[in-house]
Every structure is written in structure tokens, then in C-alpha cells.
Amino acid sequence: MIVAPLAPGQAQDAAPPSTIPSLTAPSVPLPPAGDITIHASASYATDGKPIRSGLQWRVYEDRGGTSEPVLAARSTEPAPSFNLPPGNYIIHAAFGFAGASKRVTVQAGNIIERLPISAGALRLAGVVSEQPIPPGQISFSVYVPIGSNSEGRLVLSDARSGELIRLPEGTYHVVSTYGDANSIMRADLKVETGRVTEATLHHRAATVTLKLVAAPGGEAFAGTAFSVLTPGGDVIREAIGAFPSVTLAEGEYVFIARHDGQVYTREFKVESGLNRDIEIVTGR
């Protein structure tokens, strides 16, 4: 596992050279009479460094009491400015699954608000026999442990390899699924404010292609019903077709094929990283 500083994003373009303002008109537009301007920005809570990408800003009109706040403005800029009528507002900055908010009351002029956010990120990947697993063949679920339950609350499902997952600071339980059967790995990972935690989960599995044939290496029978079971009889995967593929965790299995009213069985073993065909020969 590698923990690296969380990049604040692309630097903003340099400002153009200053010019002498006209004597007959202001150099920048002024807000409408009676309006106020809120200049917003966000920073990492630990070191105060500005967050320059990945922010979703929303400003709500705070009507107090039991009334629901009303959305007044929104922006995806790193440091937006909001021109609004005087009043009470709630400023909220979302940074992935993390965020911060603040209530403000403004009657006149401009105000500057910087919201500190305690957030970092995860970047996940998977390998089998030291070979990277393609992103489309592996997915990740992220949970917040609650008490003794490591999967207490689901935060995100079906996250992809290499995706930057922004999260509040804390400890998370990650479940990695390679394929769609029983190749599953787990890890507990810590997210620190302002940093990216990079983790690679190592699977011990292989992909096998199931076939029912009349002779070794022969053409597979179409319309065959396949079942893969553990030695104890637990069903791992079922499929219908000529040669379905399934990714299985390392171990021993029972392969059952049903075709034209006949049932055929075979025991086989999966070795990590060894992708191969598993055939049942009917002898006819």
C-alpha cells in the first residue's frame, strides 16, 4: 500500500497582465445594486492547502425553522463567487463523498469564506499472479465499519480500478471482486486528509472455460447446462451455452454438464493464474 500526497489539481492559468482602468468605466463588472458577493474556496483541514479540483458547490437560502433550504446557486469552479441578495445562506462544498458546510448571514458588501475539509482519497487496483487485472474484470466496494461489522455501511459499490475515490478521513473496508463468482479479496485501508492511499489487492484465481465435447479438443455441444460446485455441494456458478467462462478462486471444484437428458460430471482444480479449458468428454 502506498500513501502519496493528494494532488490539488491543475494549476490555474496565469492572470493576464494588469492594465490601466478607464476613467469613464470600471475595469470589472460590479454586482447589481443591493446584492452581496460570496467568494468561496476550500482547503485541506490538516495543512490548509487549497483544493483546486473535484469540488461541487451549492449555496442554499436558509429560511430557518423547519423550512427546507432552497437552492440559490451552484458551481463546479474551485473558487467561485456568488452574487446574491442579502440574507441567510448555507454554503456547502462536496468533495467526492466528503464535504463541509457553513451558515452565513450577509447584509452588504463582499465576504470571503474558506471551508476546511477533512478528506483524502483511495486509488485501488488488483493483480493475479503479479499481472494487473484489466479494469473491466474487477470491481471494488467500499464500506465504513460499524462496531464488529466490517461491512457496516456501504459507501460505494462497483468502483473501478484506478478510479480516484474521494472520502472523508477515516478507516474503510474494501471488498475486491475479480470476475462474477467467488474470487473475492478484502482489506482495511486508512484514508488521511490531503493524501491518496494506493492499494493493490492480490487475487489467487484463474478463468476456466467449460466445455462438453464428444472427444478431447472437439467441438463443444451447444445448449449445455453447466454447474460449478464446491466439493461440499455449494453452487458457485450456473450457465447455459457451448463454452461459458468463469473466474474462480484457487481450489477444487466439481463440474456438472447436462445435455439431451444426460448428466456428466468431472472434478477439477483451479491454480492461480492458470487460465485453461475444462472439458467433459462424452465418448460419443
PDB file of N, CA and C in Angstrom, residues 211 213-220 277 279 281:
ATOM      1  N   LYS A 211     -16.535 -26.898 -21.167  1.00  0.00           N
ATOM      2  CA  LYS A 211     -16.945 -27.484 -22.440  1.00  0.00           C
ATOM      3  C   LYS A 211     -17.415 -28.923 -22.238  1.00  0.00           C
ATOM      4  N   VAL A 213     -17.726 -32.108 -24.721  1.00  0.00           N
ATOM      5  CA  VAL A 213     -17.275 -32.496 -26.071  1.00  0.00           C
ATOM      6  C   VAL A 213     -17.395 -34.003 -26.247  1.00  0.00           C
ATOM      7  N   ALA A 214     -17.444 -34.424 -27.525  1.00  0.00           N
ATOM      8  CA  ALA A 214     -17.506 -35.859 -27.825  1.00  0.00           C
ATOM      9  C   ALA A 214     -16.132 -36.498 -27.746  1.00  0.00           C
ATOM     10  N   ALA A 215     -15.080 -35.704 -28.024  1.00  0.00           N
ATOM     11  CA  ALA A 215     -13.706 -36.205 -27.964  1.00  0.00           C
ATOM     12  C   ALA A 215     -12.809 -35.059 -27.506  1.00  0.00           C
ATOM     13  N   PRO A 216     -11.658 -35.357 -26.901  1.00  0.00           N
ATOM     14  CA  PRO A 216     -10.767 -34.290 -26.428  1.00  0.00           C
ATOM     15  C   PRO A 216     -10.443 -33.294 -27.532  1.00  0.00           C
ATOM     16  N   GLY A 217     -10.613 -31.998 -27.227  1.00  0.00           N
ATOM     17  CA  GLY A 217     -10.336 -30.946 -28.186  1.00  0.00           C
ATOM     18  C   GLY A 217     -11.402 -30.781 -29.236  1.00  0.00           C
ATOM     19  N   GLY A 218     -12.510 -31.519 -29.119  1.00  0.00           N
ATOM     20  CA  GLY A 218     -13.568 -31.461 -30.113  1.00  0.00           C
ATOM     21  C   GLY A 218     -14.453 -30.243 -29.949  1.00  0.00           C
ATOM     22  N   GLU A 219     -15.429 -30.148 -30.852  1.00  0.00           N
ATOM     23  CA  GLU A 219     -16.352 -29.021 -30.831  1.00  0.00           C
ATOM     24  C   GLU A 219     -17.321 -29.172 -29.657  1.00  0.00           C
ATOM     25  N   ALA A 220     -17.558 -28.050 -28.921  1.00  0.00           N
ATOM     26  CA  ALA A 220     -18.422 -28.088 -27.745  1.00  0.00           C
ATOM     27  C   ALA A 220     -19.882 -28.188 -28.157  1.00  0.00           C
ATOM     28  N   ASP A 277      -9.015 -24.501 -20.481  1.00  0.00           N
ATOM     29  CA  ASP A 277     -10.299 -25.141 -20.777  1.00  0.00           C
ATOM     30  C   ASP A 277     -10.477 -26.348 -19.858  1.00  0.00           C
ATOM     31  N   GLU A 279     -12.755 -29.677 -19.917  1.00  0.00           N
ATOM     32  CA  GLU A 279     -13.640 -30.448 -20.786  1.00  0.00           C
ATOM     33  C   GLU A 279     -14.199 -31.677 -20.059  1.00  0.00           C
ATOM     34  N   VAL A 281     -15.669 -35.196 -21.548  1.00  0.00           N
ATOM     35  CA  VAL A 281     -15.758 -35.958 -22.786  1.00  0.00           C
ATOM     36  C   VAL A 281     -16.876 -36.987 -22.661  1.00  0.00           C
TER      37      VAL A 281
END
